[in-house]
Short mmCIF file of C-alpha atoms and ligand atoms in Angstrom, two decimals:
data_model
loop_
_atom_site.label_atom_id
_atom_site.label_comp_id
_atom_site.label_asym_id
_atom_site.label_seq_id
_atom_site.Cartn_x
_atom_site.Cartn_y
_atom_site.Cartn_z
CA UNK M 1 -0.12 0.08 -0.06
CA UNK M 2 1.03 3.57 -0.63
CA UNK M 3 0.49 5.48 2.55
CA UNK M 4 0.39 9.21 2.85
CA UNK M 5 3.90 10.61 3.42
CA UNK M 6 2.48 12.27 6.71
CA UNK M 7 2.87 8.80 8.29
CA UNK M 8 6.46 8.41 7.66
CA UNK M 9 6.89 10.48 10.87
CA UNK M 10 4.71 8.48 13.11
CA UNK M 11 5.32 4.99 14.39
CA UNK M 12 3.11 2.59 16.34
CA UNK M 13 3.91 3.18 19.78
CA UNK M 14 6.47 0.93 21.29
CA UNK M 15 4.21 0.70 24.56
CA UNK M 16 1.76 -1.24 22.40
CA UNK M 17 4.64 -4.00 21.88
CA UNK M 18 4.80 -4.11 25.70
CA UNK M 19 0.92 -4.43 25.99
CA UNK M 20 0.77 -7.81 23.98
CA UNK M 21 2.41 -9.40 27.20
CA UNK M 22 -0.10 -7.99 29.42
CA UNK M 23 -2.18 -10.84 29.08
CA UNK M 24 0.04 -13.35 30.78
CA UNK M 25 -1.78 -15.06 33.49
CA UNK M 26 -1.09 -13.66 36.91
CA UNK M 27 0.59 -10.71 35.79
CA UNK M 28 0.30 -7.26 37.76
CA UNK M 29 0.17 -4.51 35.31
CA UNK M 30 1.01 -0.82 36.43
CA UNK M 31 1.50 -0.23 32.62
CA UNK M 32 -1.83 1.17 31.61
CA UNK M 33 -3.34 4.80 31.83
CA UNK M 34 -6.89 3.96 32.63
CA UNK M 35 -8.87 4.50 35.43
CA UNK M 36 -10.14 1.59 37.39
CA UNK M 37 -13.38 0.31 35.89
CA UNK M 38 -14.81 -0.76 39.45
CA UNK M 39 -14.95 2.83 40.09
CA UNK M 40 -17.64 3.95 37.57
CA UNK M 41 -20.63 5.16 38.95
CA UNK M 42 -22.60 2.80 37.31
CA UNK M 43 -26.09 3.60 39.06
CA UNK M 44 -25.42 7.37 38.36
CA UNK M 45 -24.74 6.82 34.78
CA UNK M 46 -27.65 4.09 34.31
CA UNK M 47 -30.22 6.98 35.72
CA UNK M 48 -28.52 9.74 33.45
CA UNK M 49 -28.86 7.82 30.52
CA UNK M 50 -32.43 6.61 31.17
CA UNK M 51 -33.39 10.29 31.83
CA UNK M 52 -31.67 11.32 28.69
CA UNK M 53 -33.99 8.86 26.76
CA UNK M 54 -37.22 9.78 28.71
CA UNK M 55 -36.63 13.50 28.74
CA UNK M 56 -34.93 14.41 25.50
CA UNK M 57 -35.07 11.43 23.20
CA UNK M 58 -34.86 13.83 20.11
CA UNK M 59 -31.69 15.47 21.20
CA UNK M 60 -30.22 12.20 22.65
CA UNK M 61 -30.53 10.20 19.64
CA UNK M 62 -30.79 12.60 16.51
CA UNK M 63 -27.62 14.46 14.63
CA UNK M 64 -26.72 17.36 16.78
CA UNK M 65 -24.77 20.53 16.81
CA UNK M 66 -20.80 20.34 15.93
CA UNK M 67 -20.05 22.38 18.65
CA UNK M 68 -21.81 20.30 21.21
CA UNK M 69 -25.19 19.57 22.62
CA UNK M 70 -26.36 22.83 24.23
CA UNK M 71 -27.45 21.46 27.81
CA UNK M 72 -23.94 19.64 28.22
CA UNK M 73 -22.22 23.06 27.18
CA UNK M 74 -24.36 24.77 29.81
CA UNK M 75 -23.38 22.30 32.45
CA UNK M 76 -19.72 22.37 31.51
CA UNK M 77 -19.76 25.91 31.73
CA UNK M 78 -21.32 25.70 35.23
CA UNK M 79 -18.53 22.84 35.77
CA UNK M 80 -15.80 25.28 34.89
CA UNK M 81 -17.12 27.98 37.05
CA UNK M 82 -16.57 26.05 40.21
CA UNK M 83 -12.94 25.39 39.14
CA UNK M 84 -12.53 29.47 38.95
CA UNK M 85 -12.88 29.66 34.91
CA UNK M 86 -15.62 32.19 33.78
CA UNK M 87 -16.77 30.61 30.38
CA UNK M 88 -20.16 30.97 28.62
CA UNK M 89 -21.72 27.89 27.10
CA UNK M 90 -20.71 29.48 23.58
CA UNK M 91 -17.10 29.73 24.76
CA UNK M 92 -16.34 26.05 24.55
CA UNK M 93 -16.96 23.28 22.23
CA UNK M 94 -17.67 19.55 23.11
CA UNK M 95 -15.13 17.09 21.54
CA UNK M 96 -14.84 13.52 21.47
CA UNK M 97 -12.63 13.13 24.58
CA UNK M 98 -9.80 15.63 25.11
CA UNK M 99 -7.96 13.38 22.55
CA UNK M 100 -9.88 14.96 19.64
CA UNK M 101 -9.48 18.25 21.01
CA UNK M 102 -5.57 17.50 20.63
CA UNK M 103 -6.02 16.46 17.23
CA UNK M 104 -8.30 19.32 16.26
CA UNK M 105 -5.65 21.75 17.57
CA UNK M 106 -3.06 19.70 15.14
CA UNK M 107 -5.45 20.19 12.54
CA UNK M 108 -5.85 23.61 12.76
CA UNK M 109 -2.64 25.30 13.79
CA UNK M 110 -0.06 22.99 12.61
CA UNK M 111 1.83 23.27 9.18
CA UNK M 112 4.64 20.89 8.44
CA UNK M 113 7.85 22.14 10.12
CA UNK M 114 6.07 24.30 12.59
CA UNK M 115 7.78 24.30 15.87
CA UNK M 116 5.92 23.12 18.90
CA UNK M 117 7.18 23.16 22.51
CA UNK M 118 5.83 20.01 24.79
CA UNK M 119 7.14 18.94 27.96
CA UNK M 120 9.93 16.12 28.56
CA UNK M 121 8.41 13.91 29.27
CA UNK M 122 4.88 14.35 27.75
CA UNK M 123 1.61 12.55 26.80
CA UNK M 124 2.72 9.93 24.12
CA UNK M 125 -0.39 10.24 21.99
CA UNK M 126 0.28 14.21 21.64
CA UNK M 127 3.75 13.32 20.36
CA UNK M 128 2.37 11.07 17.68
CA UNK M 129 -0.78 13.42 16.99
CA UNK M 130 1.29 16.52 16.23
CA UNK M 131 3.84 14.60 14.42
CA UNK M 132 1.48 13.27 12.28
CA UNK M 133 0.56 17.11 11.27
CA UNK M 134 4.57 17.52 10.74
CA UNK M 135 5.28 19.29 13.78
CA UNK M 136 8.77 19.67 14.89
CA UNK M 137 8.76 18.88 18.70
CA UNK M 138 11.01 20.69 21.07
CA UNK M 139 11.00 19.41 24.51
CA UNK M 140 11.37 21.59 27.81
CA UNK M 141 12.26 19.65 31.12
CA UNK M 142 10.36 18.97 33.84
CA UNK M 143 10.92 18.50 37.30
CA UNK M 144 8.89 17.81 40.71
CA UNK M 145 7.21 21.56 40.07
CA UNK M 146 6.24 20.82 36.54
CA UNK M 147 7.89 22.30 33.68
CA UNK M 148 10.95 24.64 34.20
CA UNK M 149 9.72 27.84 33.37
CA UNK M 150 13.35 29.60 32.92
CA UNK M 151 14.48 26.85 30.24
CA UNK M 152 10.73 27.08 28.54
CA UNK M 153 11.24 31.20 28.38
CA UNK M 154 14.50 30.24 26.57
CA UNK M 155 12.96 27.80 24.23
CA UNK M 156 10.14 30.19 23.36
CA UNK M 157 12.54 33.07 22.84
CA UNK M 158 14.90 30.89 20.70
CA UNK M 159 12.25 29.20 18.41
CA UNK M 160 9.02 31.26 18.42
CA UNK M 161 6.80 28.28 18.52
CA UNK M 162 3.50 28.01 17.03
CA UNK M 163 2.24 27.14 20.46
CA UNK M 164 3.33 25.48 23.82
CA UNK M 165 1.50 22.32 25.23
CA UNK M 166 1.65 21.74 28.80
CA UNK M 167 -0.09 19.22 30.99
CA UNK M 168 0.46 21.35 34.31
CA UNK M 169 -1.50 19.44 36.64
CA UNK M 170 -0.76 15.72 37.56
CA UNK M 171 0.92 15.10 34.05
CA UNK M 172 0.84 11.99 32.10
CA UNK M 173 3.37 10.80 32.40
CA UNK M 174 5.29 13.16 35.16
CA UNK M 175 2.79 13.07 37.76
CA UNK M 176 4.20 16.71 38.41
CA UNK M 177 2.32 19.49 39.56
CA UNK M 178 3.21 23.15 38.22
CA UNK M 179 3.64 25.48 41.21
CA UNK M 180 1.57 28.67 41.40
CA UNK M 181 4.51 30.94 40.67
CA UNK M 182 5.47 28.89 37.52
CA UNK M 183 1.66 29.01 36.38
CA UNK M 184 1.63 32.74 36.48
CA UNK M 185 5.15 32.72 34.88
CA UNK M 186 3.72 30.83 32.02
CA UNK M 187 0.77 33.14 31.58
CA UNK M 188 3.66 36.37 31.67
CA UNK M 189 5.25 34.52 28.92
CA UNK M 190 2.12 34.18 26.83
CA UNK M 191 1.49 37.90 26.78
CA UNK M 192 5.35 38.78 26.45
CA UNK M 193 5.74 36.40 23.15
CA UNK M 194 2.26 36.51 22.19
CA UNK M 195 2.46 32.45 22.28
CA UNK M 196 -0.64 30.32 22.48
CA UNK M 197 -0.21 28.10 25.36
CA UNK M 198 -2.41 24.76 25.26
CA UNK M 199 -3.37 23.37 28.85
CA UNK M 200 -4.47 19.61 28.83
CA UNK M 201 -6.14 19.14 32.21
CA UNK M 202 -7.64 15.66 32.44
CA UNK M 203 -6.47 14.97 35.92
CA UNK M 204 -6.55 18.56 37.61
CA UNK M 205 -9.95 17.02 39.77
CA UNK M 206 -8.08 13.83 40.72
CA UNK M 207 -6.22 15.34 43.62
CA UNK M 208 -5.53 13.57 46.93
CA UNK M 209 -4.91 16.17 49.81
CA UNK M 210 -4.85 19.88 49.36
CA UNK M 211 -6.45 21.27 45.87
CA UNK M 212 -3.72 22.04 43.33
CA UNK M 213 -3.11 25.43 42.43
CA UNK M 214 -6.18 26.99 39.76
CA UNK M 215 -5.46 25.99 36.24
CA UNK M 216 -3.70 28.32 33.90
CA UNK M 217 -6.94 29.25 32.56
CA UNK M 218 -8.55 30.36 35.90
CA UNK M 219 -5.32 32.35 36.72
CA UNK M 220 -5.28 34.12 33.34
CA UNK M 221 -8.21 36.40 34.94
CA UNK M 222 -5.03 37.75 36.89
CA UNK M 223 -2.53 38.31 34.16
CA UNK M 224 -3.89 41.15 31.78
CA UNK M 225 -4.04 40.10 28.07
CA UNK M 226 -3.37 36.45 28.75
CA UNK M 227 -6.71 34.78 28.30
CA UNK M 228 -6.53 35.23 24.54
CA UNK M 229 -3.58 33.20 24.57
CA UNK M 230 -4.63 30.22 26.40
CA UNK M 231 -6.75 27.16 25.46
CA UNK M 232 -7.64 24.73 27.72
CA UNK M 233 -8.75 21.21 27.36
CA UNK M 234 -11.07 19.35 29.98
CA UNK M 235 -12.26 15.56 29.99
CA UNK M 236 -14.70 13.49 31.94
CA UNK M 237 -12.47 10.36 30.99
CA UNK M 238 -10.52 10.14 34.05
CA UNK M 239 -12.91 11.30 36.88
CA UNK M 240 -16.33 9.71 35.51
CA UNK M 241 -15.93 7.35 32.58
CA UNK M 242 -13.56 7.13 29.28
CA UNK M 243 -15.84 5.27 27.46
CA UNK M 244 -18.44 8.38 27.20
CA UNK M 245 -15.60 10.01 24.99
CA UNK M 246 -16.73 13.55 26.69
CA UNK M 247 -14.10 16.24 26.33
CA UNK M 248 -14.25 20.06 25.88
CA UNK M 249 -11.92 22.87 24.59
CA UNK M 250 -11.86 26.49 25.81
CA UNK M 251 -10.02 29.02 23.63
CA UNK M 252 -9.93 32.01 21.48
CA UNK M 253 -13.47 32.25 19.39
CA UNK M 254 -11.37 32.32 16.27
CA UNK M 255 -9.54 29.11 17.16
CA UNK M 256 -12.99 27.47 18.35
CA UNK M 257 -14.55 28.35 14.85
CA UNK M 258 -11.70 26.63 12.79
CA UNK M 259 -11.68 23.97 15.06
CA UNK M 260 -15.46 23.15 14.74
CA UNK M 261 -15.06 23.33 11.04
CA UNK M 262 -12.39 20.63 10.89
CA UNK M 263 -14.55 18.48 13.64
CA UNK M 264 -17.73 18.72 11.05
CA UNK M 265 -15.61 16.68 8.31
CA UNK M 266 -14.38 14.42 11.12
CA UNK M 267 -17.17 13.09 13.38
CA UNK M 268 -19.87 15.72 12.49
CA UNK M 269 -20.22 15.78 16.42
CA UNK M 270 -19.57 13.83 19.77
CA UNK M 271 -22.35 11.15 20.38
CA UNK M 272 -25.49 13.18 21.33
CA UNK M 273 -26.44 10.23 23.35
CA UNK M 274 -23.04 10.32 25.58
CA UNK M 275 -23.55 14.20 25.70
CA UNK M 276 -27.30 13.88 26.64
CA UNK M 277 -26.22 11.32 29.50
CA UNK M 278 -23.26 13.55 30.38
CA UNK M 279 -25.46 16.55 31.16
CA UNK M 280 -27.95 14.39 32.75
CA UNK M 281 -25.15 13.42 35.24
CA UNK M 282 -23.67 16.61 35.74
CA UNK M 283 -27.06 18.13 36.24
CA UNK M 284 -28.04 15.26 38.85
CA UNK M 285 -25.58 16.67 41.25
CA UNK M 286 -23.76 13.35 41.58
CA UNK M 287 -20.63 14.48 40.53
CA UNK M 288 -19.22 15.81 43.93
CA UNK M 289 -19.73 12.75 45.51
CA UNK M 290 -17.85 10.90 42.72
CA UNK M 291 -14.89 13.15 42.60
CA UNK M 292 -14.61 12.56 46.48
CA UNK M 293 -14.61 8.97 45.94
CA UNK M 294 -11.87 8.68 43.31
CA UNK M 295 -10.03 11.28 44.66
CA UNK M 296 -10.04 8.93 48.17
CA UNK M 297 -9.54 5.62 46.23
CA UNK M 298 -6.71 6.70 44.11
CA UNK M 299 -4.80 8.88 46.99
CA UNK M 300 -4.87 5.65 48.85
CA UNK M 301 -3.41 3.60 46.20
CA UNK M 302 -0.61 6.33 45.61
CA UNK M 303 0.36 6.59 49.21
CA UNK M 304 0.65 2.45 49.11
CA UNK M 305 2.69 2.74 46.00
CA UNK M 306 4.91 5.32 47.13
CA UNK M 307 5.69 3.11 50.69
CA UNK M 308 6.13 -0.03 48.67
CA UNK M 309 8.46 1.65 46.31
CA UNK M 310 10.44 3.09 49.21
CA UNK M 311 10.46 -0.50 50.92
CA UNK M 312 11.07 -2.62 48.16
CA UNK M 313 13.58 -0.44 45.90
CA UNK M 314 15.43 1.50 48.48
CA UNK M 315 17.97 3.50 46.87
CA UNK M 316 17.73 2.07 43.42
CA UNK M 317 14.89 4.34 42.20
CA UNK M 318 14.19 7.89 43.08
CA UNK M 319 10.54 9.70 42.70
CA UNK M 320 8.35 12.09 43.77
CA UNK M 321 5.24 11.18 45.62
CA UNK M 322 2.26 12.42 43.11
CA UNK M 323 -0.20 14.83 44.78
CA UNK M 324 -2.80 13.80 42.12
CA UNK M 325 -3.43 11.78 38.63
CA UNK M 326 -2.83 8.28 37.92
CA UNK M 327 0.88 8.04 37.91
CA UNK M 328 4.47 7.66 39.44
CA UNK M 329 7.41 9.06 37.45
CA UNK M 330 10.38 7.26 38.71
CA UNK M 331 14.10 7.21 37.74
CA UNK M 332 16.49 4.14 37.91
CA UNK M 333 19.65 5.18 39.81
CA UNK M 334 22.04 2.41 39.13
CA UNK M 335 22.95 2.44 42.73
CA UNK M 336 24.99 -0.44 44.06
CA UNK M 337 25.66 -1.71 40.74
CA UNK M 338 21.76 -2.10 40.00
CA UNK M 339 19.99 -2.03 36.58
CA UNK M 340 19.78 1.51 35.28
CA UNK M 341 18.06 1.18 31.72
CA UNK M 342 14.05 0.59 32.04
CA UNK M 343 13.89 -1.14 29.02
CA UNK M 344 15.93 -3.86 30.31
CA UNK M 345 14.13 -3.76 33.99
CA UNK M 346 10.63 -3.82 31.79
CA UNK M 347 11.76 -7.27 30.22
CA UNK M 348 13.04 -8.60 33.61
CA UNK M 349 10.07 -7.15 35.42
CA UNK M 350 7.63 -9.19 33.02
CA UNK M 351 9.64 -12.40 34.09
CA UNK M 352 8.58 -11.48 37.48
CA UNK M 353 4.91 -10.97 36.24
CA UNK M 354 4.91 -7.39 36.91
CA UNK M 355 4.38 -4.47 34.15
CA UNK M 356 5.18 -1.01 34.07
CA UNK M 357 6.10 1.35 31.03
CA UNK M 358 9.65 2.37 30.19
CA UNK M 359 10.02 6.15 30.12
CA UNK M 360 11.90 6.84 27.17
CA UNK M 361 9.12 7.02 24.56
CA UNK M 362 7.48 9.79 26.53
CA UNK M 363 10.21 12.15 25.37
CA UNK M 364 9.97 14.07 21.95
CA UNK M 365 13.85 14.68 22.32
CA UNK M 366 16.68 13.18 24.29
CA UNK M 367 14.80 10.31 25.73
CA UNK M 368 15.97 9.32 29.34
CA UNK M 369 16.69 5.67 29.41
CA UNK M 370 16.39 5.54 33.28
CA UNK M 371 13.08 6.74 33.53
CA UNK M 372 9.63 4.67 33.94
CA UNK M 373 5.88 5.41 34.35
CA UNK M 374 3.75 3.30 37.14
CA UNK M 375 0.30 3.58 37.38
CA UNK M 376 -1.51 2.84 40.38
CA UNK M 377 -5.24 3.36 39.04
CA UNK M 378 -6.18 -0.17 38.63
CA UNK M 379 -4.48 -2.49 41.42
CA UNK M 380 -5.97 -2.12 44.81
CA UNK M 381 -3.47 -1.86 47.99
CA UNK M 382 -2.68 -5.59 48.31
CA UNK M 383 -1.85 -5.97 44.51
CA UNK M 384 0.27 -2.73 44.98
CA UNK M 385 2.03 -4.25 47.50
CA UNK M 386 2.43 -7.69 45.80
CA UNK M 387 3.47 -6.14 42.48
CA UNK M 388 6.21 -3.54 43.75
CA UNK M 389 7.63 -6.43 45.74
CA UNK M 390 8.00 -8.27 42.58
CA UNK M 391 9.74 -5.16 41.04
CA UNK M 392 11.99 -5.41 43.79
CA UNK M 393 13.00 -8.75 42.93
CA UNK M 394 13.56 -7.95 39.35
CA UNK M 395 16.31 -5.24 40.04
C1 PLP S 1 -2.46 14.05 29.15
C2 PLP S 1 -3.74 13.25 28.53
N1 PLP S 1 -4.34 14.16 27.69
C3 PLP S 1 -5.51 13.59 27.23
C4 PLP S 1 -6.07 12.23 27.30
C5 PLP S 1 -7.05 11.87 26.30
O1 PLP S 1 -8.03 11.51 27.18
P1 PLP S 1 -9.53 11.72 26.58
O2 PLP S 1 -9.61 11.37 25.12
O3 PLP S 1 -10.02 9.99 27.11
O4 PLP S 1 -10.37 12.52 27.23
C6 PLP S 1 -5.21 11.47 28.03
C7 PLP S 1 -5.47 9.97 28.21
O5 PLP S 1 -4.84 9.37 28.50
C8 PLP S 1 -4.23 12.09 28.72
O6 PLP S 1 -3.46 11.23 29.57
#
């Protein structure tokens, strides 16, 4: 087959190869990026979908507006208000997961050769999606406080990118939380360099202790002239259900209009049934309890994983305990002559019937071979203890 040349820059993810091994019986997997299916509010969603069919069958089953189903846009506008973002229902579009928002951003903004700054490490599907549109990705380093804003500023000044893509709150895979001070700096840079900043935020509601600082979009109200340079992508995937495929994008009207045009040729609109169900769910008032539940359960698992990593791996690994999200990002130290390459370690771990994802593919540039990502989302505390003990044996 003669495929389009745009596919030349993109490979299927190395991680997929690893996932083939995950069917091995008895394996404990920390490799996925999924929420736990046992956490889904099935009762609440059953009621919401039944109400959607009973009260608004036309809206829930008919073709709908590309921008999104109006009652859901209204609910999402209210939801964003609870998080400090003032946005009219017409100021956001509904997308088929936040993944589609990223694709629409690629489609509308990236011409082949355009420079885009991402974090190192960043979400793998974003790397692949932006490369598909021909982006030249440049990586800004991330530490425990999120992206290093000094380096980011230097890269923006040098490369004048088309836009900057950040996952500031409990990033995938970094787990890092961008500090308040750095969030303000990002906004100041957006104004100073007139640079568009995309804030991808599927994990911001998933915090375990004190809430994280307000989103970059929420803080834009404090930095004059910054709001017009910020795009915010939200998602119900990690807190409610990824199968619903409900995401949204807030940004400059001009950009949303072009993204809506592209979405028309893509999927016409996000499933009206899913949108009507999500709207009913948000209206039902169950969301606060759902959020409290996921925060509590994932928080407990994150604490268990941190304690187990310290106990079983000691000096062989360094990591920062995440305050939210689904991931630990860790680095093999090689201390005491132990293994320092996460690819080799992943193979040895599989032999011990435990899986994680090596970190290298999450870097658009300069992959760090010692890094790895562990998700604590889908295993209970007992499994976490057992799985990390097996990891210790694989060292
Ligand atoms: C950082 C980030 N952005 C976007 C997505 C896509 O999520 P969804 O399309 O389900 O909203 C994910 C999912 O793993 C993610 O980790």
